[in-house]
mmCIF file of C-alpha atoms in Angstrom:
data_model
loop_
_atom_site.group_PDB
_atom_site.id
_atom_site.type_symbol
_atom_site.label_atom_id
_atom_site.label_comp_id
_atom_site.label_asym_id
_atom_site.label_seq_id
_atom_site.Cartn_x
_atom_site.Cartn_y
_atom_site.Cartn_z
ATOM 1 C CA UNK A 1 141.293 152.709 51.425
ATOM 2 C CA UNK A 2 140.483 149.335 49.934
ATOM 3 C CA UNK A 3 143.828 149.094 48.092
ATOM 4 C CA UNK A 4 145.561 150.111 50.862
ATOM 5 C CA UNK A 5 144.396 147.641 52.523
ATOM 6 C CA UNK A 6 145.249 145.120 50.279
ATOM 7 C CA UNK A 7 148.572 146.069 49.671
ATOM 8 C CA UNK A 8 149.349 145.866 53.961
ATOM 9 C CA UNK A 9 148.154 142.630 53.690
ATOM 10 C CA UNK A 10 150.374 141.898 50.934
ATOM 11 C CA UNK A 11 152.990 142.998 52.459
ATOM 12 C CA UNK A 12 152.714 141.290 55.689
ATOM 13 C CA UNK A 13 152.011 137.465 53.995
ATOM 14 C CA UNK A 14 155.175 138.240 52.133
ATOM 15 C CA UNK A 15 157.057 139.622 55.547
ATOM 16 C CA UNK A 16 155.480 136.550 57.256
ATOM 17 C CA UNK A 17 157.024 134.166 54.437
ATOM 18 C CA UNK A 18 160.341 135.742 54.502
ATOM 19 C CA UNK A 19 160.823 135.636 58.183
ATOM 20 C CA UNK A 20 159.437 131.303 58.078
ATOM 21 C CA UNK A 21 162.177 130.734 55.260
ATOM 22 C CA UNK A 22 164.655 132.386 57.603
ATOM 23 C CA UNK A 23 163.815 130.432 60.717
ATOM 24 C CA UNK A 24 163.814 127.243 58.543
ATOM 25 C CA UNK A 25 167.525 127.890 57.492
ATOM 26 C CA UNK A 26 168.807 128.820 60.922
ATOM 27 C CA UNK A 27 171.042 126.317 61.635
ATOM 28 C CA UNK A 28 171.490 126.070 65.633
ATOM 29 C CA UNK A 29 174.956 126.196 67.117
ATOM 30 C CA UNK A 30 174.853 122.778 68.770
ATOM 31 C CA UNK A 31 174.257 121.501 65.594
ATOM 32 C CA UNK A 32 177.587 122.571 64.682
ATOM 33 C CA UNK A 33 180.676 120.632 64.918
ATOM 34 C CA UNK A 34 183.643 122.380 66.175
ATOM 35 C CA UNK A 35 186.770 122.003 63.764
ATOM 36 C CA UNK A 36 188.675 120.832 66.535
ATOM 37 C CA UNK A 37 186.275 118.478 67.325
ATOM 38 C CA UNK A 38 188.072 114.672 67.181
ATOM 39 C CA UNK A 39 188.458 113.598 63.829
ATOM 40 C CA UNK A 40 186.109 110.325 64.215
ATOM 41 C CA UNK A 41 185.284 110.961 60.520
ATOM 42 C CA UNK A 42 188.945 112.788 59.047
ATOM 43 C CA UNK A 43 190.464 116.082 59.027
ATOM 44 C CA UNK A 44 188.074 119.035 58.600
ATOM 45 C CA UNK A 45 188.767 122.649 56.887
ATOM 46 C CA UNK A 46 188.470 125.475 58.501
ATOM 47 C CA UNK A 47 187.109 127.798 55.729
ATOM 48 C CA UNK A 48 183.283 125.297 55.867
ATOM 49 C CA UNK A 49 181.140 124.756 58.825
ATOM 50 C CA UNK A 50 180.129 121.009 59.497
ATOM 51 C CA UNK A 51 176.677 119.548 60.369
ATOM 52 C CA UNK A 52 175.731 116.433 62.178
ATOM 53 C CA UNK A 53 173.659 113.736 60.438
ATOM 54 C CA UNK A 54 171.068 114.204 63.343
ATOM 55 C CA UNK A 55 170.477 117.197 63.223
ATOM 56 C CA UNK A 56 170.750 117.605 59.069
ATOM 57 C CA UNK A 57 167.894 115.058 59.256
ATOM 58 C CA UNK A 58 165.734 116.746 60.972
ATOM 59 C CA UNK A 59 166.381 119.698 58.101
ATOM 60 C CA UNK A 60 165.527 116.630 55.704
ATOM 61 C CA UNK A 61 162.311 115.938 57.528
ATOM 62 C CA UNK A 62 160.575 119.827 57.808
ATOM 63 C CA UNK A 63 162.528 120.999 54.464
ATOM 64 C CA UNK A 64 164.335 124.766 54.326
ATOM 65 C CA UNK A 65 167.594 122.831 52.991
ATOM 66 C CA UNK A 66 169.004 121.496 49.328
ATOM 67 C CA UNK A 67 170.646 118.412 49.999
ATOM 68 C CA UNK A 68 173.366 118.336 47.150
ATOM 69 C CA UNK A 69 175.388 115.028 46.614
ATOM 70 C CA UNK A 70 178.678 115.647 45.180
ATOM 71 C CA UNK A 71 179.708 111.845 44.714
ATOM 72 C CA UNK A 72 178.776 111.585 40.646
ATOM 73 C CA UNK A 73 175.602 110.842 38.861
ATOM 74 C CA UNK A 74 176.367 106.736 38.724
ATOM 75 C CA UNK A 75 176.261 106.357 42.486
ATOM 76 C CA UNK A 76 173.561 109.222 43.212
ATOM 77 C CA UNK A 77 171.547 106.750 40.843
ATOM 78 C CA UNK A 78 172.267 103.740 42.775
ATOM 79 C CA UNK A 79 171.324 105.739 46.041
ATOM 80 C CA UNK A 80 171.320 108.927 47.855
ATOM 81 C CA UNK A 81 169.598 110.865 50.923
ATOM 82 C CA UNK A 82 165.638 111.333 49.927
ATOM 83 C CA UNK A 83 165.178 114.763 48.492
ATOM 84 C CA UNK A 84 168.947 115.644 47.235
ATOM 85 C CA UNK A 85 169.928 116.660 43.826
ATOM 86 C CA UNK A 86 173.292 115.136 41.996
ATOM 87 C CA UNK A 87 175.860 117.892 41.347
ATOM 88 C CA UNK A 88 179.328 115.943 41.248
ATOM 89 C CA UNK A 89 182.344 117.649 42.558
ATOM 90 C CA UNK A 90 183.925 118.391 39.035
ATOM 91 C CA UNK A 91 180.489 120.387 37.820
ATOM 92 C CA UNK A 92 180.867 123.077 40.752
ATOM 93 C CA UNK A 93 184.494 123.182 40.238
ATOM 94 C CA UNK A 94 183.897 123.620 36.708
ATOM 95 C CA UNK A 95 181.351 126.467 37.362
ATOM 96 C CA UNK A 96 177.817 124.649 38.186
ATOM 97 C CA UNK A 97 176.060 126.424 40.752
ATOM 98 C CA UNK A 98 172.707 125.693 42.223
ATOM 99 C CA UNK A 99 169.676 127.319 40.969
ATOM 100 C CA UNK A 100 168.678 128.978 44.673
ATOM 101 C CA UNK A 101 168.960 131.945 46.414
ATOM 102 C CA UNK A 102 172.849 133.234 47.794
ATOM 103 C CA UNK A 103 171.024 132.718 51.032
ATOM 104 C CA UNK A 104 169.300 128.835 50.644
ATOM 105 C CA UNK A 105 170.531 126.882 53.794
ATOM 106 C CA UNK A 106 172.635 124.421 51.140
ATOM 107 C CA UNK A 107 173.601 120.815 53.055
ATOM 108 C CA UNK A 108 176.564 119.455 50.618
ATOM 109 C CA UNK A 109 177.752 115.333 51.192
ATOM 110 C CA UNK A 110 179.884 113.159 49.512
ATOM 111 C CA UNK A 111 181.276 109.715 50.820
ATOM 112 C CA UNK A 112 184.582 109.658 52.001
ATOM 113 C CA UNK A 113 182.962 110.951 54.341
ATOM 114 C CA UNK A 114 184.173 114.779 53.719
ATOM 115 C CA UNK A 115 186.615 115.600 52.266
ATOM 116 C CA UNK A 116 185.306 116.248 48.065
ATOM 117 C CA UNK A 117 182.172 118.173 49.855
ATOM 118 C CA UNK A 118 184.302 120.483 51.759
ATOM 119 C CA UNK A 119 185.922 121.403 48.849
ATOM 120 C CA UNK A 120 182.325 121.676 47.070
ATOM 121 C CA UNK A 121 181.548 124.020 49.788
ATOM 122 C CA UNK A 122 184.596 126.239 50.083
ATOM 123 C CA UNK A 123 183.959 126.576 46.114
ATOM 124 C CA UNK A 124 180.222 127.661 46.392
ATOM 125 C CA UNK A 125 180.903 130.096 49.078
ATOM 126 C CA UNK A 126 183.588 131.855 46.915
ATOM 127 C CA UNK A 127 180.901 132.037 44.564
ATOM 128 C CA UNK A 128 178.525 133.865 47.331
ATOM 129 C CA UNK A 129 177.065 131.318 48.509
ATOM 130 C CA UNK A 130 176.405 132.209 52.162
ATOM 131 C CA UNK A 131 174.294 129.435 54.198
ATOM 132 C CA UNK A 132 176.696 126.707 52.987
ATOM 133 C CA UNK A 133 177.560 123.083 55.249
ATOM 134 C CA UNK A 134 179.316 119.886 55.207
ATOM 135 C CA UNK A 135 177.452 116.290 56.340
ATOM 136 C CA UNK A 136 180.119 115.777 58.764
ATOM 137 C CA UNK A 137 179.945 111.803 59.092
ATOM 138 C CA UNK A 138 178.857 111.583 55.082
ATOM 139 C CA UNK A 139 176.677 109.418 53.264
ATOM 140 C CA UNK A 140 176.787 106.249 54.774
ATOM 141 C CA UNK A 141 176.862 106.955 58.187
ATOM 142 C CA UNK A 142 173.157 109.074 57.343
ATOM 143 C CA UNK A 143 172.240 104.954 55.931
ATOM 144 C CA UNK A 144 174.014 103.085 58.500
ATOM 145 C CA UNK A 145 171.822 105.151 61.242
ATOM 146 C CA UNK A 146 168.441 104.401 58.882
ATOM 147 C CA UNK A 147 167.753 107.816 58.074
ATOM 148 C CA UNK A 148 165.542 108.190 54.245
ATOM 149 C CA UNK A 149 167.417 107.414 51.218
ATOM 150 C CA UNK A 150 166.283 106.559 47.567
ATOM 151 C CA UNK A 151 167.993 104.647 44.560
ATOM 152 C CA UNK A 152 167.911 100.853 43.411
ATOM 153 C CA UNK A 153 166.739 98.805 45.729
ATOM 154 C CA UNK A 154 169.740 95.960 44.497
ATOM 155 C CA UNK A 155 172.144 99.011 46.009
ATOM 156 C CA UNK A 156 173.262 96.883 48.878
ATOM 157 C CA UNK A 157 174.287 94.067 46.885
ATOM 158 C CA UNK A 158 175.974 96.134 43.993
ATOM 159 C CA UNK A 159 177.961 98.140 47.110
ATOM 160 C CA UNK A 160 181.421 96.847 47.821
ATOM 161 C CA UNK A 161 184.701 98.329 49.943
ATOM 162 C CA UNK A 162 187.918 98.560 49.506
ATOM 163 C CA UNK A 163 190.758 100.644 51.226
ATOM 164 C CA UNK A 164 193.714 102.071 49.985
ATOM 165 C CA UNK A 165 196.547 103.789 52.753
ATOM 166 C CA UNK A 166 200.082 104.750 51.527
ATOM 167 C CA UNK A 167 202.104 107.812 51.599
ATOM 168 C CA UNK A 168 203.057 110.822 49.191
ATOM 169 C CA UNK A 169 206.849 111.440 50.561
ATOM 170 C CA UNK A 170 207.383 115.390 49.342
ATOM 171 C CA UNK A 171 203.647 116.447 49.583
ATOM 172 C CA UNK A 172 202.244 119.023 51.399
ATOM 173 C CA UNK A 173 199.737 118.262 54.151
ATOM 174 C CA UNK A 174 195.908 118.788 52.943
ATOM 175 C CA UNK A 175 197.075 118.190 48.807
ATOM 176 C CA UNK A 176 194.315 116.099 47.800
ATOM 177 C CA UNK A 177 193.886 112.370 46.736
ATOM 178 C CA UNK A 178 191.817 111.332 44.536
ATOM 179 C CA UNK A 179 190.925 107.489 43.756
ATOM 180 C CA UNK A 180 188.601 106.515 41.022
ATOM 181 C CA UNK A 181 187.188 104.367 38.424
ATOM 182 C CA UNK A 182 187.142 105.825 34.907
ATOM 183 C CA UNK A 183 184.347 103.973 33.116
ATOM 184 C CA UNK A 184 181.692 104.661 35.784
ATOM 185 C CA UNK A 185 183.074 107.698 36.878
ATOM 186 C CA UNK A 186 183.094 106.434 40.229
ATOM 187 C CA UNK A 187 185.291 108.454 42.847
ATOM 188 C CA UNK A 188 186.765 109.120 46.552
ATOM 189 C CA UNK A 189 188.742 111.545 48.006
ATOM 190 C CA UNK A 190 191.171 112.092 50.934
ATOM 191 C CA UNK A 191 194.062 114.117 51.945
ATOM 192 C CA UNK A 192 197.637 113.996 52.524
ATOM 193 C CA UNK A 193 198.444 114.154 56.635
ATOM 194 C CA UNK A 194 200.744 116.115 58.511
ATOM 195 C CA UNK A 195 202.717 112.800 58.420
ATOM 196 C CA UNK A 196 202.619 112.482 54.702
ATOM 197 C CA UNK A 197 200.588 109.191 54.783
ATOM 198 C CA UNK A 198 196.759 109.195 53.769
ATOM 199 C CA UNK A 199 194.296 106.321 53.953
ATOM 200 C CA UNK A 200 191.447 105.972 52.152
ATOM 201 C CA UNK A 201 188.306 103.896 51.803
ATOM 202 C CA UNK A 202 186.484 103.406 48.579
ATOM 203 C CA UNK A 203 182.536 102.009 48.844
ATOM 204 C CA UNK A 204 182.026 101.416 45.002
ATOM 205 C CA UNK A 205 178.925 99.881 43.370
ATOM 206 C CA UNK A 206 178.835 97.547 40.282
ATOM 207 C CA UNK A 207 182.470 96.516 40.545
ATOM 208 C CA UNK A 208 184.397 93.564 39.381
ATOM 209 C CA UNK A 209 187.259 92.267 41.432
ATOM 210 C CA UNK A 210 190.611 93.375 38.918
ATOM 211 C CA UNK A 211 189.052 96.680 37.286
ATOM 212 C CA UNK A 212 191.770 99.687 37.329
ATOM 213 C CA UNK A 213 191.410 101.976 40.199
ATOM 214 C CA UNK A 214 193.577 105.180 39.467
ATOM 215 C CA UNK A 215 194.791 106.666 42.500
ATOM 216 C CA UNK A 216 196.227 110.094 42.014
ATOM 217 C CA UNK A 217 197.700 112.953 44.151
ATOM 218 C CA UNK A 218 199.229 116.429 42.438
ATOM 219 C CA UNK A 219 201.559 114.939 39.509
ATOM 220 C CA UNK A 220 201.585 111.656 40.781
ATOM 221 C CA UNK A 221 199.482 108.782 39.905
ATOM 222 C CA UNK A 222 199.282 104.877 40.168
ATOM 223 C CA UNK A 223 196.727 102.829 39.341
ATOM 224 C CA UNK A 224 195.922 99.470 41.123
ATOM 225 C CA UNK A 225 193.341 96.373 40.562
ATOM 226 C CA UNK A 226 189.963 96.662 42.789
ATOM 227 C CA UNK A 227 189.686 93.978 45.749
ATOM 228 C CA UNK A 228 186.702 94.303 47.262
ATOM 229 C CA UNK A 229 187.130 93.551 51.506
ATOM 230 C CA UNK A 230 190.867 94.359 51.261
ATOM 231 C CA UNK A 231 193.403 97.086 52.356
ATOM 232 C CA UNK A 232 196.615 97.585 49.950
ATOM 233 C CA UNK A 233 199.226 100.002 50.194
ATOM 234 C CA UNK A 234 199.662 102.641 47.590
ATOM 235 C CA UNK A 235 203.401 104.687 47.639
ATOM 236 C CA UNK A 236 202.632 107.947 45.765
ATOM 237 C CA UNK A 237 206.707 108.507 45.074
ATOM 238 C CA UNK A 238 207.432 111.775 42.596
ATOM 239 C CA UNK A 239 207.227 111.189 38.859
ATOM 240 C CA UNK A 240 209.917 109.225 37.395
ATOM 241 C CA UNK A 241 212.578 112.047 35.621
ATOM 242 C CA UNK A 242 213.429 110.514 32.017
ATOM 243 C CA UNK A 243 217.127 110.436 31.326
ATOM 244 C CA UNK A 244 219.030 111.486 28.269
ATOM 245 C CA UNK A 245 220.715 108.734 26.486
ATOM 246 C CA UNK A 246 223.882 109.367 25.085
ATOM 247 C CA UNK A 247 225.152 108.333 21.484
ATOM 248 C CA UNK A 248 227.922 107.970 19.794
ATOM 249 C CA UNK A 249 228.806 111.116 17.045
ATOM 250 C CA UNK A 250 229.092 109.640 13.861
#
């Protein structure tokens, strides 16, 4: 009777623990933001369901989510939301997966201010993944509004911004582009428009004013020098085609 006993109780802490994770997860519709919702913050994918900094910081605040930043280990050092974990967007393309449950309520942000963790997210719910969303306004709206983060505290003065807007004539809307800084490993993301123009807008730490920036969509690539506080234009035209050269027969 005694073991019996035992083993309801057992049962019912474990029930009782089970059903807490659950309502911990549960993310509430009006925390959602509609896909159609105006693009304040950039296009959105269908296939991943977007959060609000609001109410992802009150997730941050009682726990039941994994905040993963998918911007690269230099600028997770320099700073990130309190609590997340550094998985760059290459490692989950290239197979990392977090160490959870299928079912762990997973919060994924990046910078720009969506766009690499969407694709983070469409990736890990491929993989099963099935409580998977997107910071909708990204990383530094979550700091502009004061909400927790961690890092160096000389982050602010190592932070500088440049943008980059252009066009990729030939493209198909959504192709990714992809601007970075090789040495640090440093990188931001956007996507081609219906239009086929793109913008983006690079907040880089630890940069000197003239260090390549490679800027790269499909089979196309340029590179151009960083200017911190300044906007240039970027043309992404097709790859140049080498010609034959013709000889005389001897």
């Amino acid at each position: 009777m005694r073991r019996r006993w035992i083993l309801l109780c057992c049962l019912l802490v474990v029930a009782g623990c089970k059903k807490h994770r659950e309502e911990a997860s549960a993310v509430p519709e009006q925390a959602l933001i509609p896909t159609t919702a105006p693009e304040e913050f950039g296009p959105r994918s269908a296939d991943v369901q977007y959060i609000s900094v609001d109410f992802a910081k009150a997730f941050s605040e009682r726990g039941g989510a994994l905040f993963i930043d998918v911007r690269g280990d230099h600028v997770f050092d320099m700073e990130h939301i309190r609590g997340a974990v550094s998985m760059p967007l290459q490692d989950i393309l290239n197979g990392r997966l977090p160490d959870v449950p299928k079912d762990t309520l997973i919060i994924a942000y990046c910078g720009c201010p969506h766009s690499m963790s969407s694709a983070a997210a469409e990736y890990l719910q491929k993989r099963g993944f099935t409580n998977v969303y997107v910071l909708d306004e990204g990383f530094y709206e979550w700091k502009e509004r004061g909400y927790p983060v961690e890092g160096r505290a000389d982050a602010d003065q190592q932070l500088q911004r440049m943008s980059i807007v252009g066009q990729a004539p030939g493209l198909a809307p959504g192709t990714p582009v992809y601007a970075s800084e090789p040495r640090t490993g440093q990188l931001e993301a956007s996507e081609i428009r219906d239009d086929g123009t793109y913008e983006m807008h690079l907040p880089f730490y630890g940069l000197a004013a003239g260090v390549t920036i490679e800027v790269s969509a499909g089979d196309r690539s340029a590179v151009v020098p960083f200017a911190p506080g300044v906007t240039v234009q970027v043309t992404l035209g097709p790859p140049a085609v080498p010609t034959a050269k013709s000889g005389k027969s001897r």
